[in-house]
Tab-separated table of C-alpha atoms in Angstrom:
chain	number	residue	atom	x	y	z
A	1	MET	CA	-94.061	-84.905	-92.792
A	2	LEU	CA	-97.289	-84.595	-95.049
A	3	PHE	CA	-99.004	-87.837	-93.523
A	4	PRO	CA	-98.855	-89.275	-90.221
A	5	ALA	CA	-96.844	-92.491	-89.757
A	6	PRO	CA	-98.877	-95.749	-89.195
A	7	MET	CA	-99.559	-96.353	-85.597
A	8	LYS	CA	-99.639	-99.935	-83.932
A	9	LYS	CA	-100.505	-100.887	-80.487
A	10	VAL	CA	-97.495	-102.447	-78.667
A	11	SER	CA	-97.532	-104.282	-75.289
A	12	PHE	CA	-94.454	-104.812	-73.143
A	13	ILE	CA	-93.877	-106.834	-70.322
A	14	ILE	CA	-90.926	-105.690	-68.060
A	15	HIS	CA	-89.393	-106.212	-64.904
A	16	GLN	CA	-90.610	-103.971	-61.854
A	17	SER	CA	-87.261	-102.459	-61.414
A	18	SER	CA	-86.682	-101.279	-64.682
A	19	LEU	CA	-90.037	-99.741	-65.220
A	20	GLU	CA	-89.300	-96.218	-64.567
A	21	LYS	CA	-86.389	-96.204	-66.777
A	22	VAL	CA	-88.231	-97.981	-69.655
A	23	VAL	CA	-91.114	-95.159	-69.277
A	24	GLU	CA	-89.002	-92.235	-69.057
A	25	SER	CA	-87.011	-93.388	-72.343
A	26	LEU	CA	-90.158	-94.186	-74.212
A	27	HIS	CA	-91.751	-90.905	-73.075
A	28	GLU	CA	-88.553	-88.760	-73.951
A	29	SER	CA	-88.578	-90.067	-77.429
A	30	GLY	CA	-92.158	-89.043	-78.193
A	31	LEU	CA	-92.726	-92.105	-80.152
A	32	MET	CA	-95.298	-93.858	-78.004
A	33	GLN	CA	-98.496	-93.535	-75.971
A	34	ILE	CA	-98.007	-95.408	-72.639
A	35	ILE	CA	-100.649	-96.639	-70.560
A	36	ASP	CA	-100.738	-98.455	-67.157
A	37	VAL	CA	-102.728	-101.618	-67.794
A	38	THR	CA	-103.277	-102.167	-64.071
A	39	ARG	CA	-105.695	-99.338	-64.375
A	40	GLU	CA	-106.616	-98.801	-68.099
A	41	ASP	CA	-106.693	-102.281	-69.431
A	42	PRO	CA	-106.958	-104.907	-66.676
A	43	ASP	CA	-108.433	-107.581	-68.981
A	44	LEU	CA	-105.131	-107.326	-71.069
A	45	LEU	CA	-103.236	-108.030	-67.702
A	46	GLU	CA	-105.451	-110.946	-66.619
A	47	ALA	CA	-104.690	-112.762	-70.326
A	48	VAL	CA	-100.942	-111.985	-69.753
A	49	GLU	CA	-100.890	-113.583	-66.309
A	50	ALA	CA	-103.206	-116.473	-67.723
A	51	GLY	CA	-100.488	-117.243	-70.383
A	52	SER	CA	-97.779	-117.660	-67.675
A	53	PRO	CA	-96.126	-121.115	-67.695
A	54	ASN	CA	-97.626	-124.016	-65.785
A	55	PRO	CA	-95.480	-125.086	-62.635
A	56	GLU	CA	-95.769	-128.688	-63.824
A	57	ALA	CA	-94.527	-127.824	-67.274
A	58	ASN	CA	-91.398	-126.397	-65.621
A	59	THR	CA	-91.029	-129.707	-63.591
A	60	CYS	CA	-91.633	-131.753	-66.866
A	61	LEU	CA	-88.882	-129.657	-68.412
A	62	THR	CA	-86.419	-130.558	-65.534
A	63	TYR	CA	-86.766	-134.220	-65.797
A	64	GLU	CA	-86.848	-134.069	-69.836
A	65	ASN	CA	-83.397	-132.050	-69.593
A	66	ARG	CA	-81.975	-134.936	-67.063
A	67	LEU	CA	-83.228	-137.503	-69.114
A	68	SER	CA	-81.905	-136.148	-72.255
A	69	ASN	CA	-78.623	-135.428	-70.787
A	70	LEU	CA	-78.484	-139.344	-69.887
A	71	VAL	CA	-79.769	-140.248	-73.362
A	72	GLY	CA	-76.751	-138.253	-75.002
A	73	THR	CA	-74.279	-139.506	-72.653
A	74	LEU	CA	-74.993	-143.133	-73.272
A	75	LYS	CA	-75.519	-142.902	-76.948
A	76	LYS	CA	-71.667	-141.838	-77.123
A	77	TYR	CA	-70.891	-145.578	-76.065
A	78	LEU	CA	-73.132	-147.520	-78.340
A	79	PRO	CA	-71.170	-149.280	-81.218
A	80	SER	CA	-70.826	-147.221	-84.312
A	81	GLY	CA	-72.590	-147.772	-87.476
A	82	GLY	CA	-69.439	-148.967	-89.453
A	83	GLY	CA	-67.845	-152.317	-89.758
A	84	LEU	CA	-69.021	-155.913	-90.607
A	85	LYS	CA	-70.168	-156.565	-86.909
A	86	SER	CA	-72.484	-153.528	-87.042
A	87	PHE	CA	-73.648	-154.634	-90.619
A	88	PHE	CA	-74.623	-158.140	-89.574
A	89	SER	CA	-75.704	-157.200	-85.906
A	90	PRO	CA	-77.130	-153.645	-86.151
A	91	GLN	CA	-78.150	-151.983	-82.792
A	92	THR	CA	-81.875	-151.976	-82.531
A	93	PHE	CA	-84.282	-150.507	-80.032
A	94	LYS	CA	-87.293	-152.390	-78.950
A	95	LYS	CA	-90.650	-150.471	-79.833
A	96	GLU	CA	-92.593	-149.561	-76.761
A	97	VAL	CA	-96.103	-148.219	-76.509
A	98	VAL	CA	-96.058	-144.646	-75.004
A	99	LYS	CA	-99.026	-144.178	-72.887
A	100	ARG	CA	-100.556	-141.295	-71.070
A	101	LYS	CA	-99.863	-141.227	-67.267
A	102	ARG	CA	-100.676	-139.577	-64.359
A	103	LEU	CA	-97.990	-137.097	-63.599
A	104	ASN	CA	-97.377	-138.281	-59.872
A	105	VAL	CA	-96.901	-141.819	-61.114
A	106	LEU	CA	-94.846	-140.526	-64.066
A	107	TYR	CA	-92.505	-138.641	-61.802
A	108	ARG	CA	-92.225	-141.662	-59.253
A	109	GLU	CA	-91.147	-143.817	-62.376
A	110	VAL	CA	-88.417	-141.393	-63.541
A	111	ASP	CA	-87.194	-140.694	-60.146
A	112	SER	CA	-86.740	-144.397	-59.668
A	113	LEU	CA	-84.787	-144.624	-62.889
A	114	LEU	CA	-82.637	-141.593	-62.413
A	115	GLU	CA	-81.734	-142.822	-58.758
A	116	LYS	CA	-80.348	-146.040	-60.221
A	117	LEU	CA	-78.625	-144.588	-63.211
A	118	GLU	CA	-77.879	-140.903	-63.127
A	119	GLU	CA	-74.978	-140.745	-60.861
A	120	LYS	CA	-73.479	-143.953	-62.086
A	121	VAL	CA	-73.570	-142.971	-65.659
A	122	LEU	CA	-72.388	-139.301	-65.104
A	123	SER	CA	-69.363	-140.648	-62.622
A	124	LEU	CA	-68.155	-143.297	-65.477
A	125	ASP	CA	-68.550	-140.665	-68.211
A	126	LYS	CA	-66.273	-138.184	-65.917
A	127	GLY	CA	-63.994	-140.899	-65.411
A	128	VAL	CA	-63.607	-141.475	-69.103
A	129	GLU	CA	-62.803	-137.852	-69.813
A	130	GLU	CA	-60.326	-137.838	-67.057
A	131	VAL	CA	-58.479	-140.905	-68.468
A	132	LYS	CA	-58.549	-139.498	-71.985
A	133	ASN	CA	-56.980	-136.240	-70.692
A	134	ARG	CA	-54.272	-138.041	-68.783
A	135	ILE	CA	-53.605	-139.895	-71.981
A	136	ASP	CA	-53.301	-137.100	-73.976
A	137	GLY	CA	-51.162	-135.443	-71.813
A	138	ILE	CA	-48.732	-138.541	-71.559
A	139	ASP	CA	-48.700	-138.513	-75.506
A	140	GLU	CA	-47.417	-134.931	-75.485
A	141	THR	CA	-44.904	-135.663	-73.024
A	142	LEU	CA	-43.579	-138.727	-74.679
A	143	ARG	CA	-43.503	-136.724	-77.962
A	144	ASN	CA	-41.312	-134.090	-76.446
A	145	LEU	CA	-39.294	-136.662	-74.529
A	146	SER	CA	-38.646	-138.712	-77.757
A	147	TYR	CA	-36.290	-135.615	-78.875
A	148	PHE	CA	-34.132	-136.279	-75.969
A	149	LEU	CA	-33.526	-140.027	-75.626
A	150	GLY	CA	-30.062	-139.675	-76.747
A	151	PHE	CA	-29.310	-137.413	-73.820
A	152	SER	CA	-28.253	-138.975	-70.197
A	153	PHE	CA	-29.135	-136.286	-67.712
A	154	ASP	CA	-31.658	-136.049	-65.037
A	155	LEU	CA	-34.922	-134.245	-66.377
A	156	SER	CA	-35.176	-132.686	-62.887
A	157	TYR	CA	-32.133	-130.500	-63.445
A	158	ILE	CA	-33.953	-128.534	-66.087
A	159	LYS	CA	-34.521	-125.326	-63.882
A	160	GLU	CA	-32.559	-122.635	-62.070
A	161	SER	CA	-30.538	-123.586	-58.912
A	162	GLU	CA	-28.437	-121.839	-56.722
A	163	TYR	CA	-25.424	-122.063	-59.018
A	164	VAL	CA	-26.497	-122.682	-62.657
A	165	THR	CA	-29.604	-122.472	-64.814
A	166	VAL	CA	-30.401	-125.390	-67.430
A	167	LYS	CA	-32.785	-125.038	-70.195
A	168	ALA	CA	-33.922	-127.615	-72.997
A	169	GLY	CA	-35.838	-127.058	-76.198
A	170	LEU	CA	-35.924	-127.517	-80.116
A	171	THR	CA	-34.095	-125.269	-82.518
A	172	SER	CA	-33.744	-124.870	-86.272
A	173	ASP	CA	-30.662	-122.617	-85.662
A	174	VAL	CA	-28.260	-124.862	-83.612
A	175	GLU	CA	-25.056	-122.939	-84.938
A	176	THR	CA	-26.191	-119.702	-83.400
A	177	VAL	CA	-27.739	-121.151	-80.271
A	178	LYS	CA	-24.139	-122.662	-79.660
A	179	LYS	CA	-22.113	-119.565	-80.468
A	180	GLU	CA	-24.325	-117.468	-78.122
A	181	VAL	CA	-24.361	-120.129	-75.349
A	182	GLU	CA	-20.517	-120.372	-75.573
A	183	SER	CA	-20.179	-116.371	-75.358
A	184	LEU	CA	-22.093	-116.806	-71.946
A	185	ASP	CA	-19.270	-119.290	-70.747
A	186	GLY	CA	-21.832	-121.952	-71.076
A	187	LEU	CA	-22.081	-125.855	-72.353
A	188	LEU	CA	-24.562	-126.741	-74.970
A	189	GLY	CA	-25.472	-130.288	-75.825
A	190	TYR	CA	-27.390	-130.959	-79.037
A	191	SER	CA	-28.713	-133.794	-81.056
A	192	ARG	CA	-30.262	-133.794	-84.689
A	193	VAL	CA	-34.036	-134.474	-84.736
A	194	GLY	CA	-35.650	-136.614	-87.448
A	195	ALA	CA	-34.223	-138.685	-90.319
A	196	LYS	CA	-35.400	-136.338	-93.119
A	197	LYS	CA	-32.598	-134.240	-94.696
A	198	LYS	CA	-34.936	-131.370	-95.227
A	199	GLU	CA	-35.884	-131.188	-91.548
A	200	LYS	CA	-33.479	-128.975	-89.726
A	201	LEU	CA	-34.311	-129.526	-86.320
A	202	TRP	CA	-32.092	-130.001	-83.045
A	203	SER	CA	-33.118	-130.926	-79.521
A	204	VAL	CA	-30.515	-128.638	-77.254
A	205	VAL	CA	-30.002	-128.653	-73.716
A	206	ALA	CA	-27.836	-125.696	-72.432
A	207	VAL	CA	-26.020	-125.048	-68.895
A	208	CYS	CA	-24.800	-121.549	-67.748
A	209	HIS	CA	-23.978	-120.029	-64.428
A	210	ILE	CA	-26.794	-118.465	-62.741
A	211	SER	CA	-25.521	-114.850	-63.220
A	212	GLN	CA	-26.255	-115.450	-67.007
A	213	LYS	CA	-29.820	-116.522	-66.578
A	214	GLU	CA	-31.449	-113.374	-68.099
A	215	LYS	CA	-29.306	-113.482	-71.207
A	216	LEU	CA	-29.667	-117.354	-71.743
A	217	ASP	CA	-33.619	-116.535	-71.459
A	218	VAL	CA	-33.271	-113.998	-74.108
A	219	VAL	CA	-31.429	-116.513	-76.435
A	220	TRP	CA	-34.030	-119.106	-75.704
A	221	GLN	CA	-36.735	-116.668	-76.695
A	222	LYS	CA	-35.158	-115.723	-80.056
A	223	TYR	CA	-34.114	-119.179	-81.203
A	224	VAL	CA	-35.533	-122.000	-79.171
A	225	ASN	CA	-38.764	-123.533	-78.512
A	226	ASP	CA	-38.741	-123.840	-74.817
A	227	LEU	CA	-39.608	-127.342	-73.214
A	228	HIS	CA	-40.301	-128.240	-69.490
A	229	PHE	CA	-40.522	-131.622	-68.074
A	230	PHE	CA	-41.183	-130.554	-64.466
A	231	PRO	CA	-41.907	-132.711	-62.071
A	232	LEU	CA	-40.369	-135.445	-63.917
A	233	LYS	CA	-37.163	-137.068	-62.400
A	234	GLY	CA	-34.579	-139.396	-64.342
A	235	SER	CA	-33.156	-140.031	-67.374
A	236	PRO	CA	-35.236	-139.297	-70.700
A	237	LEU	CA	-35.099	-142.739	-71.793
A	238	GLU	CA	-36.230	-143.972	-68.304
A	239	ILE	CA	-39.230	-141.636	-68.099
A	240	TYR	CA	-40.096	-142.404	-71.400
A	241	ARG	CA	-40.385	-146.257	-70.653
A	242	ASN	CA	-42.282	-145.388	-67.452
A	243	LEU	CA	-44.974	-143.325	-69.177
A	244	GLN	CA	-45.171	-145.924	-72.002
A	245	ARG	CA	-46.246	-148.727	-69.312
A	246	GLU	CA	-48.582	-146.054	-67.656
A	247	ARG	CA	-50.316	-145.075	-70.909
A	248	THR	CA	-50.825	-148.965	-71.473
A	249	ASP	CA	-52.717	-149.169	-67.927
A	250	LEU	CA	-54.476	-146.091	-68.663
A	251	VAL	CA	-55.955	-147.432	-72.222
A	252	LYS	CA	-57.017	-150.665	-70.489
A	253	GLU	CA	-58.725	-148.693	-67.705
A	254	LEU	CA	-60.418	-146.499	-70.558
A	255	LYS	CA	-61.842	-149.708	-72.418
A	256	LYS	CA	-62.996	-150.908	-69.186
A	257	LEU	CA	-65.068	-147.740	-68.466
A	258	LYS	CA	-66.378	-147.555	-72.071
A	259	SER	CA	-67.371	-151.165	-71.680
A	260	GLU	CA	-69.399	-150.449	-68.503
A	261	LEU	CA	-71.152	-147.699	-70.190
A	262	ARG	CA	-71.831	-149.620	-73.147
A	263	LYS	CA	-73.504	-152.306	-71.386
A	264	LEU	CA	-75.667	-149.613	-69.299
A	265	ALA	CA	-76.516	-147.965	-72.729
A	266	GLU	CA	-77.686	-151.481	-74.146
A	267	LYS	CA	-79.848	-152.128	-71.131
A	268	HIS	CA	-81.192	-148.865	-70.201
A	269	LEU	CA	-81.303	-146.466	-73.275
A	270	ASN	CA	-84.569	-147.789	-74.553
A	271	VAL	CA	-86.582	-147.232	-71.525
A	272	LEU	CA	-84.882	-143.696	-70.978
A	273	LEU	CA	-86.176	-142.634	-74.495
A	274	VAL	CA	-89.462	-143.860	-73.454
A	275	LYS	CA	-89.652	-142.022	-70.522
A	276	ARG	CA	-88.381	-138.980	-72.048
A	277	GLU	CA	-91.054	-139.169	-74.636
A	278	GLU	CA	-93.685	-139.673	-72.010
A	279	ILE	CA	-92.565	-136.576	-70.159
A	280	GLN	CA	-92.504	-134.402	-73.329
A	281	ILE	CA	-95.945	-135.579	-74.045
A	282	GLU	CA	-97.155	-134.445	-70.707
A	283	ARG	CA	-95.194	-131.059	-70.923
A	284	ILE	CA	-96.869	-130.367	-74.178
A	285	ARG	CA	-100.281	-131.101	-72.935
Protein backbone atom coordinates (compact mmCIF):
# COMPACT_ATOMS: atom_id res chain seq x y z
CA MET A 1 0.00 0.00 0.00
CA LEU A 2 1.68 3.25 -1.14
CA PHE A 3 -0.28 5.67 1.05
CA PRO A 4 -1.70 5.13 4.56
CA ALA A 5 -5.45 4.77 4.78
CA PRO A 6 -7.42 7.68 6.30
CA MET A 7 -7.70 7.41 10.09
CA LYS A 8 -10.64 8.41 12.25
CA LYS A 9 -11.19 8.54 15.99
CA VAL A 10 -14.09 6.31 17.00
CA SER A 11 -15.68 5.92 20.44
CA PHE A 12 -17.60 2.82 21.57
CA ILE A 13 -19.96 2.40 24.47
CA ILE A 14 -20.30 -1.29 25.30
CA HIS A 15 -21.55 -3.42 28.16
CA GLN A 16 -18.87 -4.36 30.69
CA SER A 17 -19.49 -8.09 30.17
CA SER A 18 -18.55 -7.77 26.47
CA LEU A 19 -15.48 -5.56 26.95
CA GLU A 20 -12.79 -8.23 26.89
CA LYS A 21 -14.17 -9.97 23.80
CA VAL A 22 -14.48 -6.70 21.86
CA VAL A 23 -11.00 -5.51 22.83
CA GLU A 24 -9.42 -8.80 21.78
CA SER A 25 -11.25 -8.87 18.43
CA LEU A 26 -10.30 -5.31 17.53
CA HIS A 27 -6.73 -5.76 18.71
CA GLU A 28 -6.29 -8.95 16.67
CA SER A 29 -7.59 -7.23 13.54
CA GLY A 30 -4.86 -4.58 13.87
CA LEU A 31 -7.19 -1.94 12.49
CA MET A 32 -7.66 0.22 15.58
CA GLN A 33 -5.79 1.78 18.44
CA ILE A 34 -7.80 1.24 21.61
CA ILE A 35 -7.58 3.38 24.74
CA ASP A 36 -9.27 3.12 28.13
CA VAL A 37 -11.06 6.44 28.57
CA THR A 38 -11.32 5.96 32.34
CA ARG A 39 -7.57 6.58 32.45
CA GLU A 40 -6.61 8.36 29.22
CA ASP A 41 -9.66 10.51 28.39
CA PRO A 42 -11.81 11.09 31.52
CA ASP A 43 -13.36 14.22 29.96
CA LEU A 44 -14.89 12.07 27.20
CA LEU A 45 -16.28 9.66 29.79
CA GLU A 46 -17.83 12.54 31.72
CA ALA A 47 -19.44 13.90 28.56
CA VAL A 48 -20.90 10.49 27.70
CA GLU A 49 -22.32 10.01 31.18
CA ALA A 50 -23.80 13.52 31.12
CA GLY A 51 -25.71 12.54 27.97
CA SER A 52 -27.49 9.65 29.68
CA PRO A 53 -31.32 9.84 29.57
CA ASN A 54 -32.99 11.74 32.38
CA PRO A 55 -35.05 9.41 34.62
CA GLU A 56 -37.97 11.86 34.30
CA ALA A 57 -37.85 11.45 30.52
CA ASN A 58 -38.32 7.70 30.93
CA THR A 59 -41.28 8.28 33.26
CA CYS A 60 -42.81 10.68 30.75
CA LEU A 61 -42.30 8.15 27.96
CA THR A 62 -44.10 5.48 30.00
CA TYR A 63 -47.10 7.76 30.52
CA GLU A 64 -47.00 8.80 26.86
CA ASN A 65 -47.11 5.17 25.72
CA ARG A 66 -50.05 4.37 28.00
CA LEU A 67 -51.97 7.41 26.77
CA SER A 68 -51.14 6.60 23.14
CA ASN A 69 -52.42 3.06 23.66
CA LEU A 70 -55.76 4.38 24.91
CA VAL A 71 -55.96 6.98 22.13
CA GLY A 72 -55.30 4.35 19.47
CA THR A 73 -57.85 2.00 21.00
CA LEU A 74 -60.64 4.57 21.32
CA LYS A 75 -60.10 6.05 17.86
CA LYS A 76 -61.14 2.71 16.35
CA TYR A 77 -64.65 3.18 17.72
CA LEU A 78 -65.36 6.70 16.55
CA PRO A 79 -67.81 6.97 13.63
CA SER A 80 -66.04 6.63 10.28
CA GLY A 81 -65.76 9.57 7.92
CA GLY A 82 -68.14 8.18 5.29
CA GLY A 83 -71.89 8.46 4.87
CA LEU A 84 -74.41 11.31 5.04
CA LYS A 85 -74.53 11.30 8.83
CA SER A 86 -70.80 11.95 9.06
CA PHE A 87 -71.05 14.57 6.32
CA PHE A 88 -73.72 16.62 8.11
CA SER A 89 -72.46 15.91 11.65
CA PRO A 90 -68.69 15.42 11.43
CA GLN A 91 -66.71 14.38 14.49
CA THR A 92 -64.92 17.41 15.91
CA PHE A 93 -62.49 17.84 18.78
CA LYS A 94 -62.64 20.78 21.18
CA LYS A 95 -59.58 23.00 20.97
CA GLU A 96 -57.64 23.12 24.22
CA VAL A 97 -54.76 25.32 25.30
CA VAL A 98 -51.87 23.10 26.28
CA LYS A 99 -50.01 24.66 29.21
CA ARG A 100 -46.72 23.77 30.83
CA LYS A 101 -47.19 22.22 34.27
CA ARG A 102 -45.02 20.94 37.05
CA LEU A 103 -44.35 17.26 36.51
CA ASN A 104 -45.80 16.15 39.85
CA VAL A 105 -49.05 17.96 39.02
CA LEU A 106 -49.15 16.49 35.52
CA TYR A 107 -48.44 12.98 36.84
CA ARG A 108 -51.34 13.26 39.31
CA GLU A 109 -53.72 14.40 36.58
CA VAL A 110 -52.69 11.61 34.21
CA ASP A 111 -52.83 8.98 36.99
CA SER A 112 -56.35 10.08 37.89
CA LEU A 113 -57.43 9.89 34.24
CA LEU A 114 -55.83 6.49 33.64
CA GLU A 115 -57.28 5.08 36.85
CA LYS A 116 -60.80 5.81 35.63
CA LEU A 117 -60.33 4.81 32.00
CA GLU A 118 -57.44 2.47 31.27
CA GLU A 119 -58.71 -0.81 32.71
CA LYS A 120 -62.27 -0.22 31.50
CA VAL A 121 -61.27 0.65 27.93
CA LEU A 122 -58.79 -2.20 27.57
CA SER A 123 -61.27 -4.68 29.07
CA LEU A 124 -64.04 -3.61 26.68
CA ASP A 125 -61.66 -3.70 23.71
CA LYS A 126 -60.55 -7.20 24.70
CA GLY A 127 -64.22 -8.19 24.90
CA VAL A 128 -64.77 -6.88 21.36
CA GLU A 129 -61.90 -8.99 20.01
CA GLU A 130 -63.12 -12.09 21.85
CA VAL A 131 -66.66 -11.72 20.51
CA LYS A 132 -65.32 -11.13 16.99
CA ASN A 133 -63.25 -14.30 17.20
CA ARG A 134 -66.28 -16.28 18.40
CA ILE A 135 -68.36 -14.93 15.50
CA ASP A 136 -65.60 -15.83 13.04
CA GLY A 137 -65.46 -19.36 14.46
CA ILE A 138 -69.23 -19.74 14.20
CA ASP A 139 -69.18 -18.44 10.62
CA GLU A 140 -66.63 -21.08 9.65
CA THR A 141 -68.65 -23.84 11.33
CA LEU A 142 -71.86 -22.65 9.67
CA ARG A 143 -70.15 -22.68 6.30
CA ASN A 144 -68.96 -26.27 6.81
CA LEU A 145 -72.31 -27.39 8.22
CA SER A 146 -74.13 -25.97 5.20
CA TYR A 147 -72.64 -28.78 3.10
CA PHE A 148 -74.32 -31.43 5.29
CA LEU A 149 -77.80 -30.02 5.92
CA GLY A 150 -79.33 -32.82 3.84
CA PHE A 151 -77.83 -35.50 6.11
CA SER A 152 -79.64 -36.83 9.19
CA PHE A 153 -76.98 -38.15 11.55
CA ASP A 154 -75.47 -37.01 14.83
CA LEU A 155 -72.32 -34.96 14.31
CA SER A 156 -70.77 -36.52 17.39
CA TYR A 157 -70.54 -39.79 15.43
CA ILE A 158 -67.71 -38.35 13.30
CA LYS A 159 -64.88 -40.00 15.20
CA GLU A 160 -63.27 -43.36 15.94
CA SER A 161 -65.18 -45.62 18.33
CA GLU A 162 -64.66 -49.16 19.56
CA TYR A 163 -66.22 -50.72 16.46
CA VAL A 164 -66.36 -48.17 13.64
CA THR A 165 -64.63 -45.11 12.23
CA VAL A 166 -66.70 -42.28 10.73
CA LYS A 167 -65.26 -39.48 8.59
CA ALA A 168 -66.78 -36.49 6.79
CA GLY A 169 -65.50 -34.01 4.23
CA LEU A 170 -65.66 -32.56 0.73
CA THR A 171 -64.46 -34.16 -2.49
CA SER A 172 -64.41 -33.42 -6.21
CA ASP A 173 -64.07 -37.13 -7.07
CA VAL A 174 -67.03 -38.80 -5.44
CA GLU A 175 -66.96 -41.88 -7.70
CA THR A 176 -63.42 -42.77 -6.71
CA VAL A 177 -64.15 -42.20 -3.02
CA LYS A 178 -67.29 -44.35 -3.28
CA LYS A 179 -65.33 -47.15 -4.98
CA GLU A 180 -62.53 -47.02 -2.40
CA VAL A 181 -64.88 -46.99 0.60
CA GLU A 182 -66.93 -49.89 -0.76
CA SER A 183 -63.71 -51.86 -1.30
CA LEU A 184 -63.22 -51.56 2.47
CA ASP A 185 -66.73 -52.95 3.05
CA GLY A 186 -67.79 -49.48 4.18
CA LEU A 187 -70.75 -47.24 3.45
CA LEU A 188 -70.63 -43.79 1.84
CA GLY A 189 -73.31 -41.12 1.90
CA TYR A 190 -72.86 -38.15 -0.41
CA SER A 191 -74.65 -35.04 -1.63
CA ARG A 192 -73.92 -32.54 -4.41
CA VAL A 193 -72.70 -29.16 -3.18
CA GLY A 194 -73.60 -25.97 -5.05
CA ALA A 195 -76.11 -25.31 -7.79
CA LYS A 196 -73.65 -24.40 -10.54
CA LYS A 197 -73.05 -27.11 -13.13
CA LYS A 198 -69.36 -26.27 -13.34
CA GLU A 199 -68.92 -26.93 -9.62
CA LYS A 200 -68.10 -30.59 -9.09
CA LEU A 201 -68.06 -30.90 -5.32
CA TRP A 202 -69.75 -33.36 -3.00
CA SER A 203 -70.11 -33.60 0.74
CA VAL A 204 -69.35 -37.16 1.85
CA VAL A 205 -69.73 -39.20 5.03
CA ALA A 206 -68.05 -42.61 5.27
CA VAL A 207 -68.50 -45.42 7.81
CA CYS A 208 -66.06 -48.34 8.04
CA HIS A 209 -65.13 -51.02 10.54
CA ILE A 210 -62.43 -49.79 12.91
CA SER A 211 -60.01 -52.35 11.46
CA GLN A 212 -60.08 -50.34 8.19
CA LYS A 213 -59.24 -47.03 9.86
CA GLU A 214 -55.73 -46.64 8.43
CA LYS A 215 -56.86 -47.48 4.89
CA LEU A 216 -59.80 -45.07 5.15
CA ASP A 217 -57.41 -42.37 6.38
CA VAL A 218 -55.33 -42.88 3.22
CA VAL A 219 -58.43 -42.48 1.03
CA TRP A 220 -59.32 -39.25 2.85
CA GLN A 221 -55.80 -37.90 2.50
CA LYS A 222 -55.83 -38.51 -1.25
CA TYR A 223 -59.32 -37.45 -2.26
CA VAL A 224 -61.16 -35.64 0.56
CA ASN A 225 -60.90 -32.33 2.39
CA ASP A 226 -61.41 -33.62 5.92
CA LEU A 227 -63.91 -31.75 8.14
CA HIS A 228 -64.43 -32.07 11.90
CA PHE A 229 -67.28 -30.83 14.06
CA PHE A 230 -66.16 -31.86 17.56
CA PRO A 231 -67.60 -31.28 20.16
CA LEU A 232 -70.94 -30.57 18.47
CA LYS A 233 -73.81 -32.98 19.10
CA GLY A 234 -77.02 -33.23 17.10
CA SER A 235 -78.03 -33.26 13.44
CA PRO A 236 -76.37 -30.78 11.05
CA LEU A 237 -79.63 -28.85 10.58
CA GLU A 238 -80.31 -28.67 14.32
CA ILE A 239 -76.81 -27.44 15.12
CA TYR A 240 -76.92 -25.00 12.20
CA ARG A 241 -80.06 -23.32 13.56
CA ASN A 242 -78.65 -23.21 17.11
CA LEU A 243 -75.46 -21.57 15.90
CA GLN A 244 -77.41 -19.01 13.87
CA ARG A 245 -79.25 -17.97 17.05
CA GLU A 246 -75.98 -17.84 18.99
CA ARG A 247 -74.45 -15.68 16.27
CA THR A 248 -77.38 -13.25 16.43
CA ASP A 249 -76.87 -12.87 20.19
CA LEU A 250 -73.14 -12.32 19.73
CA VAL A 251 -73.72 -9.62 17.11
CA LYS A 252 -75.98 -7.81 19.60
CA GLU A 253 -73.31 -8.14 22.29
CA LEU A 254 -70.67 -6.81 19.88
CA LYS A 255 -72.79 -3.76 19.05
CA LYS A 256 -73.29 -3.08 22.77
CA LEU A 257 -69.55 -3.24 23.50
CA LYS A 258 -68.72 -0.99 20.55
CA SER A 259 -71.40 1.48 21.64
CA GLU A 260 -69.87 1.71 25.12
CA LEU A 261 -66.43 2.30 23.65
CA ARG A 262 -67.75 4.91 21.23
CA LYS A 263 -69.32 6.84 24.14
CA LEU A 264 -66.05 6.69 26.06
CA ALA A 265 -64.18 7.92 23.00
CA GLU A 266 -66.55 10.84 22.46
CA LYS A 267 -66.30 11.80 26.13
CA HIS A 268 -62.62 11.29 26.91
CA LEU A 269 -60.56 11.18 23.71
CA ASN A 270 -60.03 14.94 23.61
CA VAL A 271 -58.60 15.11 27.13
CA LEU A 272 -56.41 12.06 26.46
CA LEU A 273 -54.92 13.85 23.46
CA VAL A 274 -54.29 16.97 25.55
CA LYS A 275 -52.60 15.05 28.35
CA ARG A 276 -50.46 13.17 25.87
CA GLU A 277 -49.29 16.42 24.29
CA GLU A 278 -48.52 17.90 27.72
CA ILE A 279 -46.45 14.83 28.56
CA GLN A 280 -44.67 15.02 25.20
CA ILE A 281 -43.76 18.66 25.80
CA GLU A 282 -42.28 17.88 29.21
CA ARG A 283 -40.39 14.88 27.89
CA ILE A 284 -38.77 16.92 25.12
CA ARG A 285 -37.80 19.68 27.55
